[in-house]
mmCIF file of C-alpha atoms and ligand atoms in Angstrom:
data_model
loop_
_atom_site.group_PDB
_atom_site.id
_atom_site.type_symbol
_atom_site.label_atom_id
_atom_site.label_comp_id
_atom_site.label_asym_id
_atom_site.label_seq_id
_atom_site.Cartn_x
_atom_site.Cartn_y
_atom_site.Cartn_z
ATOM 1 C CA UNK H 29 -23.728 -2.652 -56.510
ATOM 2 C CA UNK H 30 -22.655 -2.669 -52.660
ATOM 3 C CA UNK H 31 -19.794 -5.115 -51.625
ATOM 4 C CA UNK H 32 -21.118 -8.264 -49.866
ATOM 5 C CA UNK H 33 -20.359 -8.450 -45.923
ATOM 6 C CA UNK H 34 -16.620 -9.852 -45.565
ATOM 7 C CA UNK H 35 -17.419 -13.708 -44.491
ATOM 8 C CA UNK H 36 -13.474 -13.903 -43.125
ATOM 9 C CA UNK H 37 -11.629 -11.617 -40.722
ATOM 10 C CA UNK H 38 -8.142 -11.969 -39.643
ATOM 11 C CA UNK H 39 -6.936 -9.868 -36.500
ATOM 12 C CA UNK H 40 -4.212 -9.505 -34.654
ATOM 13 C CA UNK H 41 -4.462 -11.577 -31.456
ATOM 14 C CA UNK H 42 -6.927 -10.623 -29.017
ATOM 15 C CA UNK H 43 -6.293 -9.749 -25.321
ATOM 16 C CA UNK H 44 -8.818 -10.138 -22.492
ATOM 17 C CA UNK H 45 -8.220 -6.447 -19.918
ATOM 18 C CA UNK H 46 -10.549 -7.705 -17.353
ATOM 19 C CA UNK H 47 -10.565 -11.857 -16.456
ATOM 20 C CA UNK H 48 -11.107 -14.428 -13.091
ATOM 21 C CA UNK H 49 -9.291 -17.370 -13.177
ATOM 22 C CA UNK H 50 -9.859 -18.621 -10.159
ATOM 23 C CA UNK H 51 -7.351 -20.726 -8.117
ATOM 24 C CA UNK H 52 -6.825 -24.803 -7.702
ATOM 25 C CA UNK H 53 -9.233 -27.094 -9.857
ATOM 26 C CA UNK H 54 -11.568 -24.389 -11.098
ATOM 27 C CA UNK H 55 -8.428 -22.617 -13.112
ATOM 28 C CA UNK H 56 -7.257 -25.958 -14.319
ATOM 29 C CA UNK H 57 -10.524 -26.363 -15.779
ATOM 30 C CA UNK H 58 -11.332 -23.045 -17.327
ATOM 31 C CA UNK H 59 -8.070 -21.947 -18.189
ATOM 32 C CA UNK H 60 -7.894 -23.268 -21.681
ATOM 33 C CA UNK H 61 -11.181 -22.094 -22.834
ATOM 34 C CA UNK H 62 -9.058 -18.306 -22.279
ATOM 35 C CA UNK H 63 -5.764 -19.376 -23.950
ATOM 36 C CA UNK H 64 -7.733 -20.893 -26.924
ATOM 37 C CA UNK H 65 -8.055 -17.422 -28.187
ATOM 38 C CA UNK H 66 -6.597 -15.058 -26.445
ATOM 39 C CA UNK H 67 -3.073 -13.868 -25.808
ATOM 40 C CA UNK H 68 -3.011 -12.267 -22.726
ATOM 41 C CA UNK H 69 -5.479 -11.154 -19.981
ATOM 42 C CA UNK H 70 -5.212 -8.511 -16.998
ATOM 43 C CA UNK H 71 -5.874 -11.553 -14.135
ATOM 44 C CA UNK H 72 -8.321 -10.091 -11.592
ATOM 45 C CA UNK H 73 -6.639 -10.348 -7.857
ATOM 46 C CA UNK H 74 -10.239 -11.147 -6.009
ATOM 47 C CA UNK H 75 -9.259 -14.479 -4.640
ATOM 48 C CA UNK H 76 -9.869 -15.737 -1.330
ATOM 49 C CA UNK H 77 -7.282 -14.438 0.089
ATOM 50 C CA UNK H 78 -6.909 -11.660 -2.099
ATOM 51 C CA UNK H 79 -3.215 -11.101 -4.205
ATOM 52 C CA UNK H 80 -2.654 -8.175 -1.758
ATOM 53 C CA UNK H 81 1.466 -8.398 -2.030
ATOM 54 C CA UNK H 82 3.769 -8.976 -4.921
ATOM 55 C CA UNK H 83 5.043 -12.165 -3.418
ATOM 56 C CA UNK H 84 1.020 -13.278 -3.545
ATOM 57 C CA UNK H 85 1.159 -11.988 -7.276
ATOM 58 C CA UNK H 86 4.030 -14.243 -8.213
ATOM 59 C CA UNK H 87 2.667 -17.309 -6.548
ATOM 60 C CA UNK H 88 -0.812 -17.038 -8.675
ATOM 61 C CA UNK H 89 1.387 -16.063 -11.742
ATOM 62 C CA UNK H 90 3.532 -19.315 -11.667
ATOM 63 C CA UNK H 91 0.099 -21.701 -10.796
ATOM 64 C CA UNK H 92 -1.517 -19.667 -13.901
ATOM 65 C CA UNK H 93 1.769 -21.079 -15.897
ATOM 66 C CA UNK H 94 1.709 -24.169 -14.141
ATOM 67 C CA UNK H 95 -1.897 -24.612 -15.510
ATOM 68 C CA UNK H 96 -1.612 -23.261 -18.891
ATOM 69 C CA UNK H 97 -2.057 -26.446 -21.535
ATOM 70 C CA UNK H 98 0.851 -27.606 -23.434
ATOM 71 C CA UNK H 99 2.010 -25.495 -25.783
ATOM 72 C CA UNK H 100 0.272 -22.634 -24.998
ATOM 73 C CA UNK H 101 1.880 -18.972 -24.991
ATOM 74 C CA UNK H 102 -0.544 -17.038 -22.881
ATOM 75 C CA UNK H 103 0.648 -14.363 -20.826
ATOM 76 C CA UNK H 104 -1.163 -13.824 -17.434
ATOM 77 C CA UNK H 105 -0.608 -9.801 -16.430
ATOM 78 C CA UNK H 106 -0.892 -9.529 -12.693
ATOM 79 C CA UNK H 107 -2.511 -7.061 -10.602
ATOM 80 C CA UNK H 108 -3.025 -6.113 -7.273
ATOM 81 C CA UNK H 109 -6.069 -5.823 -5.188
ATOM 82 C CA UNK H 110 -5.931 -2.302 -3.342
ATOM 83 C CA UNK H 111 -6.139 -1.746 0.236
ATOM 84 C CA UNK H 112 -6.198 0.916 2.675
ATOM 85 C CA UNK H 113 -2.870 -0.999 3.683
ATOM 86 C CA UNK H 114 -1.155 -1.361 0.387
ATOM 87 C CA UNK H 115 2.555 -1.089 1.321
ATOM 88 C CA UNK H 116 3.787 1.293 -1.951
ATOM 89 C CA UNK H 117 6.962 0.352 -1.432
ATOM 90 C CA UNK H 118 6.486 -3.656 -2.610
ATOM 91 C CA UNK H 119 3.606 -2.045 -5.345
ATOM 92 C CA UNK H 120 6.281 0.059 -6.477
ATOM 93 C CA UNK H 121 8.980 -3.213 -6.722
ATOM 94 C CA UNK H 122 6.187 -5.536 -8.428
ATOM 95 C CA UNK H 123 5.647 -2.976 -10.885
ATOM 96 C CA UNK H 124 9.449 -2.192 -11.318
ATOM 97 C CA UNK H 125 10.777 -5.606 -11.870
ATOM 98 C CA UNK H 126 7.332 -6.046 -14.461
ATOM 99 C CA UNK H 127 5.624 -8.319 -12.611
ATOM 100 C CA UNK H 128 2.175 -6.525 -12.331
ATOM 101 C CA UNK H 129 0.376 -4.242 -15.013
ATOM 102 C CA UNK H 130 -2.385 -2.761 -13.377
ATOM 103 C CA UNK H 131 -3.891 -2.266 -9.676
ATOM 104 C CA UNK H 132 -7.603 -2.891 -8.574
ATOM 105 C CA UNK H 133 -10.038 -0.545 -6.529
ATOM 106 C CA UNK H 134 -12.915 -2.819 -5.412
ATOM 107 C CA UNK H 135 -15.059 -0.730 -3.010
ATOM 108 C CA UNK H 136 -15.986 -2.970 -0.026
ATOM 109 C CA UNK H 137 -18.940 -4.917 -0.925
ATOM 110 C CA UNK H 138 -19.462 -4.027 -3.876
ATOM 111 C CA UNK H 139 -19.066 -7.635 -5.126
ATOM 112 C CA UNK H 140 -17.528 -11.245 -5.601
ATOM 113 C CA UNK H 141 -14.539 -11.464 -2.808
ATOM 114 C CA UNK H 142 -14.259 -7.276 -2.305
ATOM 115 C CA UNK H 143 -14.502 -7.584 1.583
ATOM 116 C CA UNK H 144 -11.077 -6.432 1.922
ATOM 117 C CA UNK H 145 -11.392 -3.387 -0.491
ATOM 118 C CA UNK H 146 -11.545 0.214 0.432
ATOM 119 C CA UNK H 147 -13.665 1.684 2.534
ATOM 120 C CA UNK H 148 -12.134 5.307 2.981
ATOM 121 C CA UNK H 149 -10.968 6.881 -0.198
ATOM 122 C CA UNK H 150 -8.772 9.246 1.049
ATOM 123 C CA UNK H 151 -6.518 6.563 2.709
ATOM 124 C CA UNK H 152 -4.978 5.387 -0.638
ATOM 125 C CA UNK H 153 -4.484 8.679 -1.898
ATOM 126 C CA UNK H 154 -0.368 7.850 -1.346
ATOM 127 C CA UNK H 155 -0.860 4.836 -3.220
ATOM 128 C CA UNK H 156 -2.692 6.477 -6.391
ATOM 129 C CA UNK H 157 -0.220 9.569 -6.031
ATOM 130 C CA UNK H 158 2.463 7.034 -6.572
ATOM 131 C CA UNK H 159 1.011 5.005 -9.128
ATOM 132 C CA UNK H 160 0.395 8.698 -11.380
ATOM 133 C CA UNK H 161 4.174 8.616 -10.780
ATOM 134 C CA UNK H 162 5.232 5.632 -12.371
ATOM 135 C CA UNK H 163 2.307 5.121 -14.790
ATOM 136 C CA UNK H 164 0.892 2.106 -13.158
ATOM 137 C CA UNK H 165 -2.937 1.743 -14.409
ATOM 138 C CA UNK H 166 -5.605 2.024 -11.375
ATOM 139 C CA UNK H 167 -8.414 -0.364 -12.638
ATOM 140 C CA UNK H 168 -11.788 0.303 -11.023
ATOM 141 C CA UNK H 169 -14.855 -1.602 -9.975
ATOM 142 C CA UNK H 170 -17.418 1.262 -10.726
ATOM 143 C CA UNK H 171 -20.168 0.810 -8.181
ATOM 144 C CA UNK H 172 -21.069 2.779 -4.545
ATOM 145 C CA UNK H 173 -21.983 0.320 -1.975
ATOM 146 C CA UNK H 174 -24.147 2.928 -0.154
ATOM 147 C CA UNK H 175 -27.680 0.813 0.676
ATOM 148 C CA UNK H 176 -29.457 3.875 0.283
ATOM 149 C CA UNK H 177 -28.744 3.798 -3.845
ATOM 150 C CA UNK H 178 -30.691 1.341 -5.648
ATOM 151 C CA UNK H 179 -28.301 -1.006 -7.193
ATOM 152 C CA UNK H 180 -29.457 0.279 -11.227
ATOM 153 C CA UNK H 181 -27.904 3.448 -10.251
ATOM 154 C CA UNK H 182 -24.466 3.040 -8.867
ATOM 155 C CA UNK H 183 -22.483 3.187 -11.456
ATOM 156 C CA UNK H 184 -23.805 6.636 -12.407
ATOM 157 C CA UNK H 185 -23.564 7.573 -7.973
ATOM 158 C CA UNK H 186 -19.829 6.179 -8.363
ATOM 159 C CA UNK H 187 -18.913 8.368 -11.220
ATOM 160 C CA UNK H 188 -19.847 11.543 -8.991
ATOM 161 C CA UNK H 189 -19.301 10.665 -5.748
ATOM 162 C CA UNK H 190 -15.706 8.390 -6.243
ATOM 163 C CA UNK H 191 -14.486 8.355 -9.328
ATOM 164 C CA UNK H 192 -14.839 12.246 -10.625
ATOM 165 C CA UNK H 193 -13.176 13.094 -7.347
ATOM 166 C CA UNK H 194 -9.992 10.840 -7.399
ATOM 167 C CA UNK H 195 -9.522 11.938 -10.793
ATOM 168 C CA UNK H 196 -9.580 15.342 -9.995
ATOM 169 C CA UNK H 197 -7.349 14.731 -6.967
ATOM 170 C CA UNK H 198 -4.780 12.670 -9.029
ATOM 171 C CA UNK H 199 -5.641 13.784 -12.950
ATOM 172 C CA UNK H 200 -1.832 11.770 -13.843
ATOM 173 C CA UNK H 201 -3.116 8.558 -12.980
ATOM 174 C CA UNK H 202 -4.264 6.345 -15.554
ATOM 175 C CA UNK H 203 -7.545 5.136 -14.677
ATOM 176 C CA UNK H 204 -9.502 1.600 -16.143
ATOM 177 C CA UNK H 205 -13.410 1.806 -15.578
ATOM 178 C CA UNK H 206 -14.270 -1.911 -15.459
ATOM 179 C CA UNK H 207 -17.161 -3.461 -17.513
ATOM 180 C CA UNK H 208 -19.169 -0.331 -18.135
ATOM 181 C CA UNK H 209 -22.817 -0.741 -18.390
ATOM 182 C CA UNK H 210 -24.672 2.718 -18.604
ATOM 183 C CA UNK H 211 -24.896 5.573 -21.103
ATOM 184 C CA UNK H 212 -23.580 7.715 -18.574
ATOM 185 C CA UNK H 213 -20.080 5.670 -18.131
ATOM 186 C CA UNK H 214 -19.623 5.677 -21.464
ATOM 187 C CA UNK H 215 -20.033 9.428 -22.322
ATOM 188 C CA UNK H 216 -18.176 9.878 -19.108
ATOM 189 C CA UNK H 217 -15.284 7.909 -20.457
ATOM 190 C CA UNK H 218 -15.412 8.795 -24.096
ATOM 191 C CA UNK H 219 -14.963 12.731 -22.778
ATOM 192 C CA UNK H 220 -12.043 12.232 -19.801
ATOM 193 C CA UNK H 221 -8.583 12.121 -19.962
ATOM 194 C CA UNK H 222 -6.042 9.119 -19.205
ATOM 195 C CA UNK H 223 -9.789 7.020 -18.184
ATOM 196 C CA UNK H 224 -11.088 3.763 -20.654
ATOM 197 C CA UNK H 225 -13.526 1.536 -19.825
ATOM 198 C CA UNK H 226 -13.367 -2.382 -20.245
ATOM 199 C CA UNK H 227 -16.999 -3.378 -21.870
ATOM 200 C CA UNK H 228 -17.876 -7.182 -21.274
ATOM 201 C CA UNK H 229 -19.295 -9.592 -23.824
ATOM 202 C CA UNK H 230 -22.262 -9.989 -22.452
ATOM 203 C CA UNK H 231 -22.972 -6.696 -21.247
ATOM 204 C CA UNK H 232 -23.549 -6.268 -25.296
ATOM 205 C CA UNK H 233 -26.078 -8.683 -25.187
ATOM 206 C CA UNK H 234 -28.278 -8.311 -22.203
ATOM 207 C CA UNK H 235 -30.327 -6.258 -21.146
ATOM 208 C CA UNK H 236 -32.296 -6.559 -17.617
ATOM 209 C CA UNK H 237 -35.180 -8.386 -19.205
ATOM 210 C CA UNK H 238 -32.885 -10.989 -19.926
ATOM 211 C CA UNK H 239 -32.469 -11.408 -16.094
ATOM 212 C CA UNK H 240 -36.003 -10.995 -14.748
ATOM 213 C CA UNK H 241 -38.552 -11.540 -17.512
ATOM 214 C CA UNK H 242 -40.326 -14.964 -17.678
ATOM 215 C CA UNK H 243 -38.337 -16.690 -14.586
ATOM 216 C CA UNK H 244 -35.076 -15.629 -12.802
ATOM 217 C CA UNK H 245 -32.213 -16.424 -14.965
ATOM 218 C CA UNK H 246 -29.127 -16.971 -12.573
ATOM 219 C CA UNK H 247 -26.912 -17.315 -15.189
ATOM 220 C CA UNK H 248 -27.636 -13.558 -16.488
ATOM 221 C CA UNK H 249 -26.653 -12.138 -13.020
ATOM 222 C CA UNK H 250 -23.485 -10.367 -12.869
ATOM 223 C CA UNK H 251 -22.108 -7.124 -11.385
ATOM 224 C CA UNK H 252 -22.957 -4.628 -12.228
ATOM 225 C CA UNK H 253 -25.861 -5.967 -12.978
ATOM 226 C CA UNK H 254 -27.418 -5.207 -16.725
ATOM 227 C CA UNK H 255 -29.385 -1.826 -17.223
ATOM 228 C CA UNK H 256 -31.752 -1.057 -19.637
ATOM 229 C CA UNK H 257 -31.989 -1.402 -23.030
ATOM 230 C CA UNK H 258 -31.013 2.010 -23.903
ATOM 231 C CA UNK H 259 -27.727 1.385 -21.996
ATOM 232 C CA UNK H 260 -26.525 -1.826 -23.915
ATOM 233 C CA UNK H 261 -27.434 0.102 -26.905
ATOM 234 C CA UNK H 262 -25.098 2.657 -25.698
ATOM 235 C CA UNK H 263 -22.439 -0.060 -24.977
ATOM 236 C CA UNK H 264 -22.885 -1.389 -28.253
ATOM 237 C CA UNK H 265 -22.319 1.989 -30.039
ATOM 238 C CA UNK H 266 -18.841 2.999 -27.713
ATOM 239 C CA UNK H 267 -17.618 -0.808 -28.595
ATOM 240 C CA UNK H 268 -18.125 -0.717 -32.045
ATOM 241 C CA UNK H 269 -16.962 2.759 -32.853
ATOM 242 C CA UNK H 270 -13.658 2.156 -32.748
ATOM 243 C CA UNK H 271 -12.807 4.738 -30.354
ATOM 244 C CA UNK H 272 -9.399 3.855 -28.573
ATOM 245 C CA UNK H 273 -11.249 4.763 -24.723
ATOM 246 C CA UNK H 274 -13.407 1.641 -25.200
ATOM 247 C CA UNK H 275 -11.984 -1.816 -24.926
ATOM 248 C CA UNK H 276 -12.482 -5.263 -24.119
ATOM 249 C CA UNK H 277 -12.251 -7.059 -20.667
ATOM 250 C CA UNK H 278 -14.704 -10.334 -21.137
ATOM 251 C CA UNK H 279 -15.388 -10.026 -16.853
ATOM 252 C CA UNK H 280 -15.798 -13.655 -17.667
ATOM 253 C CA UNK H 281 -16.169 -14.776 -13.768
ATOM 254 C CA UNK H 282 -16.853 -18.672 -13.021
ATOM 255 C CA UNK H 283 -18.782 -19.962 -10.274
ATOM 256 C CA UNK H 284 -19.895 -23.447 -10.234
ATOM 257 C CA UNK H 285 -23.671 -24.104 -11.570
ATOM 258 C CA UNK H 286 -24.497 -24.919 -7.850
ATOM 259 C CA UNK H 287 -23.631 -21.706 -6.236
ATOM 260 C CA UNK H 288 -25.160 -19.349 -9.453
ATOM 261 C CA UNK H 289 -28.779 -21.790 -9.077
ATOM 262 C CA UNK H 290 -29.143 -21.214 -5.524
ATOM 263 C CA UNK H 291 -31.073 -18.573 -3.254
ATOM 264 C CA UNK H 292 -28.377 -16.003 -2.719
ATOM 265 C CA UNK H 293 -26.640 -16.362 -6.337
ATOM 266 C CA UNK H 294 -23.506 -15.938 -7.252
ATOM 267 C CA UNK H 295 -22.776 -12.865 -9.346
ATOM 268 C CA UNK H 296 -21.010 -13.395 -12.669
ATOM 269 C CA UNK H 297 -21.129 -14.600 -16.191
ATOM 270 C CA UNK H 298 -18.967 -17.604 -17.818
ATOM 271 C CA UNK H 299 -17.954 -15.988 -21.469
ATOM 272 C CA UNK H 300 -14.714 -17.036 -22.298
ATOM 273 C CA UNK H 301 -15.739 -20.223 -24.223
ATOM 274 C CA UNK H 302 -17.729 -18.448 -26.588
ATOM 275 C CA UNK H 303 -16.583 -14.749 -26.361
ATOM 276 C CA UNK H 304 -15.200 -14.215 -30.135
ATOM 277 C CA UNK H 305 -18.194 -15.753 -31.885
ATOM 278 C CA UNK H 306 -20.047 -13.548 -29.799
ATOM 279 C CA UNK H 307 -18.470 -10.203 -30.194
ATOM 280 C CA UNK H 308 -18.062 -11.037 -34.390
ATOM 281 C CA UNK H 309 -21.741 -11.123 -34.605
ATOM 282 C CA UNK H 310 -22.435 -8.470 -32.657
ATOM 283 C CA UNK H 311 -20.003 -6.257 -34.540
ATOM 284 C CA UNK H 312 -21.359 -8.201 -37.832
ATOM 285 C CA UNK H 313 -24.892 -6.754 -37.042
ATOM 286 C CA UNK H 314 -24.087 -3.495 -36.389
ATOM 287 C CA UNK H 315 -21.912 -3.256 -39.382
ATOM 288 C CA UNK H 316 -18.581 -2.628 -37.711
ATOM 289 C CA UNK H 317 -16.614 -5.735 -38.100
ATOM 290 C CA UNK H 318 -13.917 -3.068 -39.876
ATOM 291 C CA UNK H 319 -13.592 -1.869 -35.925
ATOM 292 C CA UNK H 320 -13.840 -5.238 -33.755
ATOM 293 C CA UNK H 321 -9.399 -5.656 -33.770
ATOM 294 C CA UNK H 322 -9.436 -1.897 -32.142
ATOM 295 C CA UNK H 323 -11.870 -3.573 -29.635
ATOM 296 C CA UNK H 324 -10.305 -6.621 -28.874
ATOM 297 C CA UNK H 325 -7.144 -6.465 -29.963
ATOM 298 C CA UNK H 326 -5.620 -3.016 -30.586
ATOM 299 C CA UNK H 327 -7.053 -0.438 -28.082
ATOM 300 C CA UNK H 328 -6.267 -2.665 -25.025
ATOM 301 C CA UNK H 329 -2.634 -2.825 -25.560
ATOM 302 C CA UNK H 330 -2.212 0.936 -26.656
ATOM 303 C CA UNK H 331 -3.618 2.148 -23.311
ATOM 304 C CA UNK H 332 -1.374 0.134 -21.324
ATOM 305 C CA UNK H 333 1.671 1.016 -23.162
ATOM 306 C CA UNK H 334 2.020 -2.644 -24.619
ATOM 307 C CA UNK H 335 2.877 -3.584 -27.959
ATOM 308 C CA UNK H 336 -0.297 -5.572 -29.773
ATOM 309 C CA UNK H 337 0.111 -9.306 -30.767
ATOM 310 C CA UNK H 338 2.250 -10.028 -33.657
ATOM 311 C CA UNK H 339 -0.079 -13.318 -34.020
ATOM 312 C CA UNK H 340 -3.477 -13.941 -35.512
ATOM 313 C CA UNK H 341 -6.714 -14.975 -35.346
ATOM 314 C CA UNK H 342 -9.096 -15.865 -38.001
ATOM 315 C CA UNK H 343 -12.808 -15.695 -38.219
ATOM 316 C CA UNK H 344 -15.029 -17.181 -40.671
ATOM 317 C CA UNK H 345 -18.652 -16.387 -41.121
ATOM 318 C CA UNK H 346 -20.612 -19.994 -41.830
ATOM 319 C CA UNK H 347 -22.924 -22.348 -40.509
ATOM 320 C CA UNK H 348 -24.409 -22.142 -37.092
ATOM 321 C CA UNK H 349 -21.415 -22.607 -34.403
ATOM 322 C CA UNK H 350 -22.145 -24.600 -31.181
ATOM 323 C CA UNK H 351 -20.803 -24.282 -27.642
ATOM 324 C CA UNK H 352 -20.890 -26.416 -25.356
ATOM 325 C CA UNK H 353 -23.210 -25.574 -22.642
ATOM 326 C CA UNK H 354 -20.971 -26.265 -19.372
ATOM 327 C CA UNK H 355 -17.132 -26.491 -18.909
ATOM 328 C CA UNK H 356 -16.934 -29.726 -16.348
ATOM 329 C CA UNK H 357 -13.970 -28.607 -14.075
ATOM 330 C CA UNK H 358 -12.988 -30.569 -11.123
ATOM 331 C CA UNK H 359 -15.033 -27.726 -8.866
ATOM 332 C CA UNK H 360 -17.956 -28.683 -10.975
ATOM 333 C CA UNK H 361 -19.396 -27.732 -13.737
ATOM 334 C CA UNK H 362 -19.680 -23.781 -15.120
ATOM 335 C CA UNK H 363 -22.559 -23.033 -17.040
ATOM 336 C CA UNK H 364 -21.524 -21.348 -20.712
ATOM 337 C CA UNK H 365 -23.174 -17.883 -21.385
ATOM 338 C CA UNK H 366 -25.914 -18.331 -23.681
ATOM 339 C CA UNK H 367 -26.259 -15.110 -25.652
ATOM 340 C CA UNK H 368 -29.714 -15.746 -26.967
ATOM 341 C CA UNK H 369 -29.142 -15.649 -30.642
ATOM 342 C CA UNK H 370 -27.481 -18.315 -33.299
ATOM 343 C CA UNK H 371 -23.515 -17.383 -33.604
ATOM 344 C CA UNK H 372 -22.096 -17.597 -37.197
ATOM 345 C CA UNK H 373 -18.622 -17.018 -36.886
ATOM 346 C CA UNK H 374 -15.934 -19.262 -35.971
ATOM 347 C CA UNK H 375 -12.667 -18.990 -34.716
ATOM 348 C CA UNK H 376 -8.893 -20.738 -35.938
HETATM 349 C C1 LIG A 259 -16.996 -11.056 -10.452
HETATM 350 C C2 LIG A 259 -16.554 -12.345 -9.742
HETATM 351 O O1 LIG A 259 -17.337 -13.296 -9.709
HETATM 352 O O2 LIG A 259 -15.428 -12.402 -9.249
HETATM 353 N N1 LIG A 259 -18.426 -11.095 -10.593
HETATM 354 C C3 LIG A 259 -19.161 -10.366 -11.465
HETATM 355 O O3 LIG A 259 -20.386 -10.424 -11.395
HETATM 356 N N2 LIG A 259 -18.612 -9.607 -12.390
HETATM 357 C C4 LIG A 259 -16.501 -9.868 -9.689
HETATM 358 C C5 LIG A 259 -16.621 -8.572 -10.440
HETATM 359 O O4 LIG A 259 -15.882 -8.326 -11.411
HETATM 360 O O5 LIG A 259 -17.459 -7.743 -10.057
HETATM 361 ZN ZN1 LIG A 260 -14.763 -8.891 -12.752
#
């Protein structure tokens, strides 16, 4: 006689690599539905402006504290947003004094608020050589920009053409491939030295035909955009494997319901609300809840040289679990990601 499926699951504290906050009334509103669960998170810098300096990094650190609810432990772990005119001197203090954990490559245009990111790779060679040096983590937004390459394939283009060559330019440098979403990432990844990949929630859940078939759904549209179904397959197989290259960064990434249903959309899907109960029954179906605290919890941590959580989380299998379907912040409201399928497992 088999076992029956576990129907609890207790796991160290989960962590969040890959988050947006937000600034003002839009963080005060979507804040808690992060520190509900989650421990820490690796605070994207793509504001407007963007947290170029570590003076700008300690400003949004304190209004992340200042915003936090009452009683709430989360840890916000700053990063920078790379620029062809990153001073490496003040990276270099930021980083000494612990103040930020990671640094992020946005190629210009290649999404939400990445204006100001690099255009000419070899002009933040210094910074990356430096960064190798003191083992500060270069997080990546894996997508060309070139208009020539249809937008399904640049993560693949980016891998050859960017990524592949900075790493073989600076192998010391610990490298973060953010929210994966091809096969090719993922074997990529799962074969390279000192590179992970982030994998989003709903990135496990989508495919394209979520987006497109029967009606537009804006609230499906992030970057990069879902591939086929053989890639979230993929995903879904490097997730729940267990293997320490693979971990999770939710991308969760507000915008208010007015600016994703409009004609030029907003990209980015609202997950932290329901993110848990989404990832349990994913790793419930596929028979791998024994591997979701490497995922969230464990493999995060280890790559960044950072102990796990000495707290817990538990999850309990049960009746259908609702969310609610919007967050009302004073920005407006965000729209909840709706993965499609009933969730089962709760979270205390
Ligand atoms: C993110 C955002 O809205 O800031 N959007 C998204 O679709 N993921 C930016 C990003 O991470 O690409
Ligand atoms: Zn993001």
């Amino acid at each position: 006689m088999s076992n029956a499926a576990p129907t609890t699951l207790t796991i160290r504290q989960p962590d969040d690599w890959h988050l947006h906050l937000r600034d003002g009334e839009m963080l005060k509103g979507i804040l808690p539905e992060t520190t509900r669960h989650f421990a820490r998170a690796i605070i994207m810098p793509n504001l407007v402006p963007p947290v170029l300096t570590g003076a700008d990094a300690a400003a949004y650190r304190d209004r992340i504290l200042a915003a936090k609810p009452d009683g709430s432990k989360f840890q916000p772990l700053m990063t920078l947003y790379l620029t062809e005119d990153t001073d490496i001197r003040d990276l270099r203090a930021a980083y000494e004094v612990g103040l930020i954990k990671a640094v992020k490559l946005y190629p210009a245009g290649a999404t939400t608020n990445s204006a100001s990111g690099v255009k000419d790779f070899t002009k933040v060679k210094r910074v990356l050589e430096n960064m190798a040096q003191i083992g500060l983590p270069l997080c990546v937004h894996g997508e060309v920009t070139d208009p020539e390459i249809d937008i399904f394939d640049r993560e693949a283009a980016f891998i050859d053409r960017i990524l592949d060559p900075i790493r073989r330019d600076v192998p010391e440098l610990k490298v973060v491939m953010e929210h994966i979403t091809t096969l090719v990432a993922a074997d990529y990844v799962r074969t390279s030295a000192n590179l992970a990949a982030t994998i989003t929630t709903h990135h496990l859940v989508i495919n394209r035909n979520h987006i497109l078939v029967g009606g537009i759904k804006p609230h499906y549209y992030c970057l990069p955009v879902a591939k086929r179904e053989e890639h979230r397959l993929a995903l879904r197989r490097a997730a729940t494997s267990g293997d320490a290259s693979f971990f999770l960064g939710t991308d969760s990434a507000p915008h208010i319901d007015a600016l994703k249903e409009h004609a030029c959309g907003c990209a980015g899907c609202f997950t932290a609300t329901n993110t848990m109960s989404i990832l349990a029954e994913v790793f419930d179906q596929d028979g791998a809840l024994e591997n979701l605290e490497r995922f969230a919890s464990l493999n995060g941590p280890a790559f960044y040289g950072l102990p796990a959580n000495d707290t817990r989380i538990t999850l309990t299998k049960g009746a259908e679990v609702k969310y609610p379907e919007k967050i009302e912040t004073g920005a407006g409201p965000v729209t909840v990601f709706d993965p499609a399928m009933p969730l089962h497992w709760s979270v205390s």
